[in-house]
Tab-separated table of C-alpha atoms and ligand atoms in Angstrom:
chain	number	residue	atom	x	y	z
A	9	PRO	CA	-40.248	-74.851	20.494
A	10	LEU	CA	-42.346	-77.086	18.260
A	11	ALA	CA	-44.814	-79.731	19.399
A	12	LEU	CA	-44.068	-81.981	16.443
A	13	ARG	CA	-41.663	-82.068	13.548
A	14	LEU	CA	-41.769	-84.495	10.642
A	15	VAL	CA	-38.705	-84.640	8.421
A	16	ARG	CA	-38.967	-86.236	4.977
A	17	LEU	CA	-41.255	-88.993	6.152
A	18	SER	CA	-42.002	-91.763	3.680
A	19	LYS	CA	-43.886	-95.030	3.949
A	20	ARG	CA	-43.997	-97.845	1.463
A	21	TYR	CA	-46.159	-100.780	2.512
A	22	PRO	CA	-44.828	-104.200	1.573
A	23	ALA	CA	-45.936	-104.925	-2.007
A	24	GLY	CA	-47.609	-101.566	-2.187
A	25	ASP	CA	-47.272	-98.097	-3.579
A	26	LEU	CA	-45.743	-95.207	-1.750
A	27	ALA	CA	-48.441	-94.304	0.809
A	28	LEU	CA	-46.429	-91.346	2.113
A	29	SER	CA	-43.778	-89.570	0.115
A	30	ASP	CA	-41.236	-87.186	1.601
A	31	VAL	CA	-43.591	-85.395	3.975
A	32	SER	CA	-42.092	-82.632	6.124
A	33	LEU	CA	-44.232	-80.738	8.609
A	34	SER	CA	-43.752	-78.596	11.730
A	35	VAL	CA	-46.550	-78.073	14.224
A	36	PRO	CA	-46.277	-75.484	17.021
A	37	PRO	CA	-47.976	-75.966	20.408
A	38	GLY	CA	-51.552	-74.743	20.370
A	39	GLN	CA	-52.063	-75.405	16.708
A	40	VAL	CA	-54.998	-77.512	15.600
A	41	LEU	CA	-54.131	-78.830	12.186
A	42	GLY	CA	-56.660	-80.436	9.872
A	43	LEU	CA	-55.312	-83.157	7.623
A	44	ILE	CA	-57.511	-83.497	4.542
A	45	GLY	CA	-57.391	-85.437	1.294
A	46	PRO	CA	-59.318	-88.074	-0.622
A	47	SER	CA	-59.543	-91.653	0.556
A	48	GLY	CA	-56.171	-93.352	0.100
A	49	ALA	CA	-54.239	-90.059	0.230
A	50	GLY	CA	-52.192	-91.227	3.215
A	51	LYS	CA	-53.897	-89.452	6.133
A	52	SER	CA	-54.151	-92.502	8.394
A	53	THR	CA	-50.660	-93.594	7.449
A	54	LEU	CA	-49.300	-90.173	8.417
A	55	ILE	CA	-51.016	-90.237	11.806
A	56	ARG	CA	-49.916	-93.836	12.448
A	57	CYS	CA	-46.315	-93.111	11.503
A	58	ILE	CA	-46.207	-90.465	14.231
A	59	ASN	CA	-46.918	-92.863	17.099
A	60	ARG	CA	-45.364	-95.740	15.139
A	61	LEU	CA	-48.394	-97.933	14.878
A	62	VAL	CA	-46.947	-97.944	11.368
A	63	GLU	CA	-43.156	-97.945	10.985
A	64	PRO	CA	-42.031	-95.274	8.524
A	65	THR	CA	-39.817	-96.531	5.697
A	66	SER	CA	-37.624	-93.445	5.989
A	67	GLY	CA	-37.579	-90.035	7.602
A	68	GLN	CA	-37.818	-88.800	11.160
A	69	VAL	CA	-40.462	-87.860	13.703
A	70	PHE	CA	-39.551	-85.473	16.516
A	71	LEU	CA	-41.776	-84.810	19.523
A	72	GLY	CA	-41.242	-81.450	21.239
A	73	PRO	CA	-40.114	-80.923	24.842
A	74	ALA	CA	-42.423	-82.312	27.512
A	75	ARG	CA	-43.415	-78.892	28.772
A	76	PRO	CA	-42.314	-75.297	28.390
A	77	GLY	CA	-38.928	-74.932	30.051
A	78	SER	CA	-38.416	-78.658	30.538
A	79	PRO	CA	-34.808	-79.811	30.782
A	80	ALA	CA	-32.934	-81.367	27.870
A	81	PRO	CA	-33.463	-83.212	25.620
A	82	ASP	CA	-35.194	-80.399	23.845
A	83	GLU	CA	-37.079	-82.812	21.662
A	84	ILE	CA	-37.033	-86.571	21.220
A	85	GLU	CA	-36.840	-88.520	18.014
A	86	LEU	CA	-39.791	-90.901	18.174
A	87	SER	CA	-38.639	-92.757	15.081
A	88	ALA	CA	-35.384	-93.754	16.803
A	89	LEU	CA	-36.723	-94.957	20.171
A	90	GLY	CA	-36.585	-98.514	21.416
A	91	ARG	CA	-39.560	-100.285	22.957
A	92	ARG	CA	-39.382	-98.788	26.436
A	93	GLY	CA	-38.670	-95.279	25.238
A	94	LEU	CA	-41.489	-95.528	22.749
A	95	ARG	CA	-43.910	-96.668	25.438
A	96	ARG	CA	-42.996	-93.662	27.556
A	97	ALA	CA	-43.210	-91.287	24.611
A	98	ARG	CA	-46.636	-92.635	23.624
A	99	ARG	CA	-47.944	-91.562	27.007
A	100	ARG	CA	-47.452	-88.017	25.733
A	101	ILE	CA	-49.576	-88.624	22.652
A	102	GLY	CA	-53.341	-88.733	23.143
A	103	MET	CA	-55.387	-90.669	20.606
A	104	ILE	CA	-58.980	-89.888	19.690
A	105	PHE	CA	-60.809	-92.318	17.447
A	106	GLN	CA	-63.613	-92.350	14.922
A	107	GLU	CA	-65.593	-95.005	16.800
A	108	PHE	CA	-64.568	-93.551	20.205
A	109	ALA	CA	-62.972	-96.840	21.363
A	110	LEU	CA	-64.475	-96.591	24.843
A	111	VAL	CA	-64.820	-99.574	27.150
A	112	GLU	CA	-68.608	-99.750	27.035
A	113	ARG	CA	-69.112	-101.678	30.279
A	114	LEU	CA	-67.081	-99.161	32.292
A	115	THR	CA	-68.351	-95.836	33.565
A	116	VAL	CA	-67.472	-92.524	32.018
A	117	MET	CA	-65.114	-91.777	34.926
A	118	GLU	CA	-63.424	-95.172	34.621
A	119	ASN	CA	-62.888	-94.634	30.911
A	120	VAL	CA	-61.333	-91.243	31.575
A	121	LEU	CA	-59.058	-92.576	34.314
A	122	SER	CA	-57.940	-95.451	32.089
A	123	GLY	CA	-56.441	-92.708	29.923
A	124	ARG	CA	-54.525	-91.438	32.915
A	125	LEU	CA	-53.391	-94.964	33.726
A	126	GLY	CA	-52.542	-95.921	30.156
A	127	TYR	CA	-54.456	-99.196	30.308
A	128	VAL	CA	-57.734	-100.653	31.546
A	129	PRO	CA	-57.383	-102.610	34.794
A	130	PHE	CA	-59.484	-105.752	35.002
A	131	TRP	CA	-59.598	-106.126	38.767
A	132	ARG	CA	-62.448	-104.664	40.777
A	133	SER	CA	-62.497	-101.400	42.714
A	134	TRP	CA	-59.380	-99.941	41.151
A	135	LEU	CA	-61.135	-96.597	41.196
A	136	ARG	CA	-60.995	-96.504	44.999
A	137	ARG	CA	-57.212	-96.704	44.923
A	138	PHE	CA	-56.843	-93.933	42.399
A	139	PRO	CA	-54.980	-90.808	43.581
A	140	PRO	CA	-57.653	-88.263	44.624
A	141	ALA	CA	-55.844	-85.517	42.715
A	142	ASP	CA	-56.220	-87.507	39.479
A	143	ILE	CA	-59.908	-88.097	40.148
A	144	ALA	CA	-60.405	-84.398	40.890
A	145	ASN	CA	-58.623	-83.535	37.666
A	146	ALA	CA	-60.796	-85.993	35.733
A	147	TYR	CA	-63.932	-84.371	37.182
A	148	ARG	CA	-62.611	-80.979	36.215
A	149	LEU	CA	-62.063	-82.136	32.639
A	150	LEU	CA	-65.469	-83.864	32.496
A	151	ASP	CA	-67.045	-80.679	33.794
A	152	ARG	CA	-65.274	-78.729	31.057
A	153	VAL	CA	-66.794	-80.904	28.331
A	154	GLY	CA	-70.231	-80.859	30.000
A	155	LEU	CA	-70.247	-84.446	31.241
A	156	ALA	CA	-69.687	-84.111	35.006
A	157	GLU	CA	-73.226	-85.254	35.799
A	158	HIS	CA	-72.701	-88.382	33.658
A	159	ALA	CA	-69.450	-89.454	35.334
A	160	ASP	CA	-70.974	-92.559	36.934
A	161	LYS	CA	-73.003	-93.695	33.924
A	162	ARG	CA	-71.832	-96.569	31.785
A	163	ALA	CA	-70.264	-95.435	28.540
A	164	ASP	CA	-72.832	-97.384	26.520
A	165	ALA	CA	-75.624	-95.291	28.031
A	166	LEU	CA	-74.412	-92.150	26.269
A	167	SER	CA	-75.103	-90.661	22.848
A	168	GLY	CA	-72.451	-90.626	20.114
A	169	GLY	CA	-71.527	-87.005	20.734
A	170	GLN	CA	-71.248	-87.625	24.476
A	171	ARG	CA	-69.077	-90.673	23.865
A	172	GLN	CA	-66.728	-88.685	21.691
A	173	ARG	CA	-66.505	-86.089	24.462
A	174	VAL	CA	-65.504	-88.919	26.801
A	175	GLY	CA	-62.892	-89.929	24.217
A	176	ILE	CA	-61.525	-86.394	24.205
A	177	THR	CA	-61.519	-86.232	28.007
A	178	ARG	CA	-59.746	-89.586	28.265
A	179	ALA	CA	-57.031	-88.300	25.961
A	180	LEU	CA	-56.699	-85.077	27.971
A	181	ALA	CA	-56.499	-86.990	31.276
A	182	GLN	CA	-53.365	-88.590	29.917
A	183	GLU	CA	-51.792	-85.090	30.020
A	184	PRO	CA	-50.545	-85.275	26.444
A	185	ASP	CA	-48.436	-82.838	24.481
A	186	LEU	CA	-49.969	-83.930	21.198
A	187	LEU	CA	-53.392	-85.195	20.178
A	188	LEU	CA	-53.753	-87.489	17.168
A	189	VAL	CA	-57.345	-87.461	16.087
A	190	ASP	CA	-58.550	-89.899	13.437
A	191	GLU	CA	-61.827	-88.932	11.735
A	192	PRO	CA	-63.467	-87.844	15.014
A	193	THR	CA	-66.827	-87.012	13.477
A	194	ALA	CA	-67.253	-89.806	10.941
A	195	SER	CA	-69.952	-91.500	13.011
A	196	LEU	CA	-71.699	-88.322	14.155
A	197	ASP	CA	-74.467	-86.180	12.672
A	198	PRO	CA	-73.556	-82.756	11.206
A	199	LYS	CA	-74.595	-80.684	14.218
A	200	THR	CA	-72.775	-82.917	16.707
A	201	SER	CA	-69.762	-82.984	14.378
A	202	ARG	CA	-69.501	-79.205	14.536
A	203	GLN	CA	-69.777	-79.286	18.341
A	204	ILE	CA	-66.977	-81.851	18.582
A	205	MET	CA	-64.706	-79.902	16.218
A	206	ARG	CA	-65.323	-76.697	18.153
A	207	LEU	CA	-64.557	-78.502	21.416
A	208	LEU	CA	-61.281	-79.892	20.060
A	209	ARG	CA	-60.202	-76.437	18.979
A	210	GLU	CA	-61.167	-74.914	22.312
A	211	VAL	CA	-59.506	-77.463	24.592
A	212	CYS	CA	-56.242	-77.066	22.693
A	213	ALA	CA	-56.409	-73.285	22.944
A	214	GLU	CA	-57.232	-73.485	26.655
A	215	ALA	CA	-54.429	-75.931	27.369
A	216	ASN	CA	-52.005	-73.311	26.139
A	217	ARG	CA	-53.410	-70.688	28.484
A	218	ALA	CA	-52.299	-70.840	32.094
A	219	ASP	CA	-54.733	-70.580	34.986
A	220	ASP	CA	-54.508	-71.570	38.640
A	221	THR	CA	-54.826	-75.338	38.241
A	222	GLY	CA	-51.270	-75.721	36.976
A	223	ARG	CA	-51.434	-79.390	36.036
A	224	GLY	CA	-52.045	-81.607	33.074
A	225	SER	CA	-52.589	-80.703	29.466
A	226	GLY	CA	-56.218	-80.015	30.172
A	227	PRO	CA	-57.893	-76.676	29.851
A	228	GLY	CA	-55.995	-73.949	31.619
A	229	SER	CA	-52.883	-75.994	32.355
A	230	GLY	CA	-50.629	-73.599	30.482
A	231	ARG	CA	-48.864	-76.586	29.011
A	232	GLY	CA	-48.534	-76.767	25.270
A	233	LEU	CA	-50.925	-78.952	23.335
A	234	ALA	CA	-51.207	-79.401	19.575
A	235	ALA	CA	-53.564	-81.567	17.559
A	236	ILE	CA	-53.512	-83.230	14.163
A	237	VAL	CA	-57.022	-83.995	13.049
A	238	ASN	CA	-57.506	-86.400	10.173
A	239	ILE	CA	-60.763	-85.332	8.554
A	240	HIS	CA	-62.088	-85.888	5.044
A	241	ASP	CA	-64.924	-83.367	5.392
A	242	VAL	CA	-63.262	-80.302	3.865
A	243	ALA	CA	-65.986	-77.835	4.859
A	244	LEU	CA	-65.769	-78.936	8.488
A	245	ALA	CA	-61.979	-78.674	8.412
A	246	GLN	CA	-62.165	-75.187	6.923
A	247	GLN	CA	-64.625	-74.038	9.536
A	248	PHE	CA	-62.745	-75.221	12.611
A	249	MET	CA	-59.077	-75.865	11.878
A	250	MET	CA	-56.393	-73.181	12.182
A	251	ARG	CA	-54.264	-74.707	9.457
A	252	ILE	CA	-55.011	-77.140	6.691
A	253	VAL	CA	-52.616	-79.667	5.234
A	254	GLY	CA	-53.910	-81.343	2.093
A	255	LEU	CA	-52.549	-84.737	1.105
A	256	ARG	CA	-52.866	-86.385	-2.279
A	257	ALA	CA	-51.169	-89.638	-3.211
A	258	GLY	CA	-48.906	-89.375	-0.165
A	259	ARG	CA	-47.676	-85.859	-0.875
A	260	ILE	CA	-48.514	-82.489	0.638
A	261	VAL	CA	-50.412	-80.495	-1.995
A	262	TYR	CA	-51.605	-77.698	0.283
A	263	ASP	CA	-50.324	-76.234	3.547
A	264	GLY	CA	-51.838	-72.991	4.724
A	265	PRO	CA	-54.829	-71.191	6.176
A	266	PRO	CA	-58.338	-72.614	5.696
A	267	ASP	CA	-59.472	-69.732	3.485
A	268	GLY	CA	-56.609	-70.182	1.004
A	269	LEU	CA	-57.841	-73.610	0.030
A	270	SER	CA	-58.915	-73.869	-3.598
A	271	PRO	CA	-61.844	-76.178	-4.436
A	272	GLU	CA	-59.740	-78.731	-6.312
A	273	VAL	CA	-57.534	-79.674	-3.327
B	316	ADP	P1	-56.273	-92.273	3.933
B	316	ADP	O1	-56.250	-92.355	5.403
B	316	ADP	O2	-56.011	-90.906	3.406
B	316	ADP	O3	-57.524	-92.851	3.339
B	316	ADP	P2	-54.295	-94.387	4.019
B	316	ADP	O4	-53.159	-93.873	4.804
B	316	ADP	O5	-55.268	-95.279	4.688
B	316	ADP	O6	-55.072	-93.153	3.343
B	316	ADP	O7	-53.756	-95.143	2.735
B	316	ADP	C1	-52.734	-94.617	1.882
B	316	ADP	C2	-52.329	-95.690	0.865
B	316	ADP	O8	-51.682	-96.755	1.524
B	316	ADP	C3	-53.497	-96.291	0.111
B	316	ADP	O9	-53.081	-96.548	-1.204
B	316	ADP	C4	-53.742	-97.590	0.854
B	316	ADP	O10	-54.293	-98.540	-0.006
B	316	ADP	C5	-52.353	-97.970	1.300
B	316	ADP	N1	-52.369	-98.728	2.568
B	316	ADP	C6	-52.867	-98.322	3.748
B	316	ADP	N2	-52.691	-99.234	4.713
B	316	ADP	C7	-52.055	-100.283	4.119
B	316	ADP	C8	-51.577	-101.547	4.566
B	316	ADP	N3	-51.708	-101.939	5.845
B	316	ADP	N4	-50.951	-102.349	3.669
B	316	ADP	C9	-50.798	-101.975	2.382
B	316	ADP	N5	-51.220	-100.803	1.903
B	316	ADP	C10	-51.837	-99.962	2.742
B	317	ADP	P1	-60.778	-105.762	45.405
B	317	ADP	O1	-61.082	-106.982	46.214
B	317	ADP	O2	-60.393	-104.577	46.240
B	317	ADP	O3	-61.832	-105.447	44.419
B	317	ADP	P2	-59.248	-107.333	43.584
B	317	ADP	O4	-59.628	-108.622	44.242
B	317	ADP	O5	-59.855	-107.011	42.252
B	317	ADP	O6	-59.464	-106.077	44.567
B	317	ADP	O7	-57.664	-107.285	43.422
B	317	ADP	C1	-56.827	-107.627	44.547
B	317	ADP	C2	-55.493	-106.963	44.397
B	317	ADP	O8	-54.780	-107.462	43.274
B	317	ADP	C3	-55.612	-105.478	44.216
B	317	ADP	O9	-54.762	-104.828	45.134
B	317	ADP	C4	-55.139	-105.206	42.816
B	317	ADP	O10	-54.373	-103.998	42.800
B	317	ADP	C5	-54.292	-106.396	42.492
B	317	ADP	N1	-54.405	-106.754	41.090
B	317	ADP	C6	-55.379	-107.492	40.507
B	317	ADP	N2	-55.159	-107.640	39.199
B	317	ADP	C7	-54.025	-107.003	38.937
B	317	ADP	C8	-53.260	-106.774	37.747
B	317	ADP	N3	-53.615	-107.240	36.551
B	317	ADP	N4	-52.136	-106.041	37.830
B	317	ADP	C9	-51.754	-105.558	39.005
B	317	ADP	N5	-52.421	-105.728	40.164
B	317	ADP	C10	-53.541	-106.436	40.138
């Protein structure tokens, strides 16, 4: 089964040019796909059409089955869902942002658990009422990304690279089937950028390998996880992505392995 399938997706903004033109794309579980292209090529539009932060003008978006062997429906058409269905489906799509989008006054653990919850509670001591299994899972994920000892620190006490690792952990705590990652390294230095890209690749690979924990989409869950990473740094994409899709003026101009990419793409 596929994690994601785009069929002839197009987007025309009101009073604008075609930002996305007839894009078809299939992404298997475990694949970490780098979406590259110059500014204005349509990368953000493509990512936003998937979770329908932007409504596509035409075409379809299919999200794969919730887990290997899950009952029918085999896949769901995101582009056809109503409000409630869309809200449920979005829980299966983890978002990772350029500026991390953490709640700075909350702790690392609280930020991660807000991913599990799907929103940020504003009443006090919500952490105490959290299911212990979810907290244990969050610690396990934080430990995986090297942040267990920082769990009780406020998010604004961390470095940029650490904050992005919290962003990744928050998305994983949501137990997603798909990660949408928008320019994850744009506010990081080159060395930290490489660490974050490597981590993204690794957590996806690990999520597709079963171990004894048996839950979530986190490392070792054995549950499929794919990622689409919007990244304009071509060298970084080539170094860490399994597959590169190049966009130009809303069309796919390259789709293949990183080493097949010619300099003009
Ligand atoms: P990228 O992420 O590759 O830089 P975008 O998806 O942001 O590209 O933009 C693709 C095209 O769509 C550009 O021509 C941009 O100007 C246009 N565009 C993006 N967002 C909007 C919007 N909200 N309204 C109108 N045009 C938009
Ligand atoms: P505590 O005194 O334990 O810190 P609060 O006074 O913050 O708890 O909240 C009292 C109760 O109201 C809690 O059980 C909490 O679950 C509930 N509550 C507060 N705000 C909300 C909300 N926005 N949605 C749902 N439940 C809420």
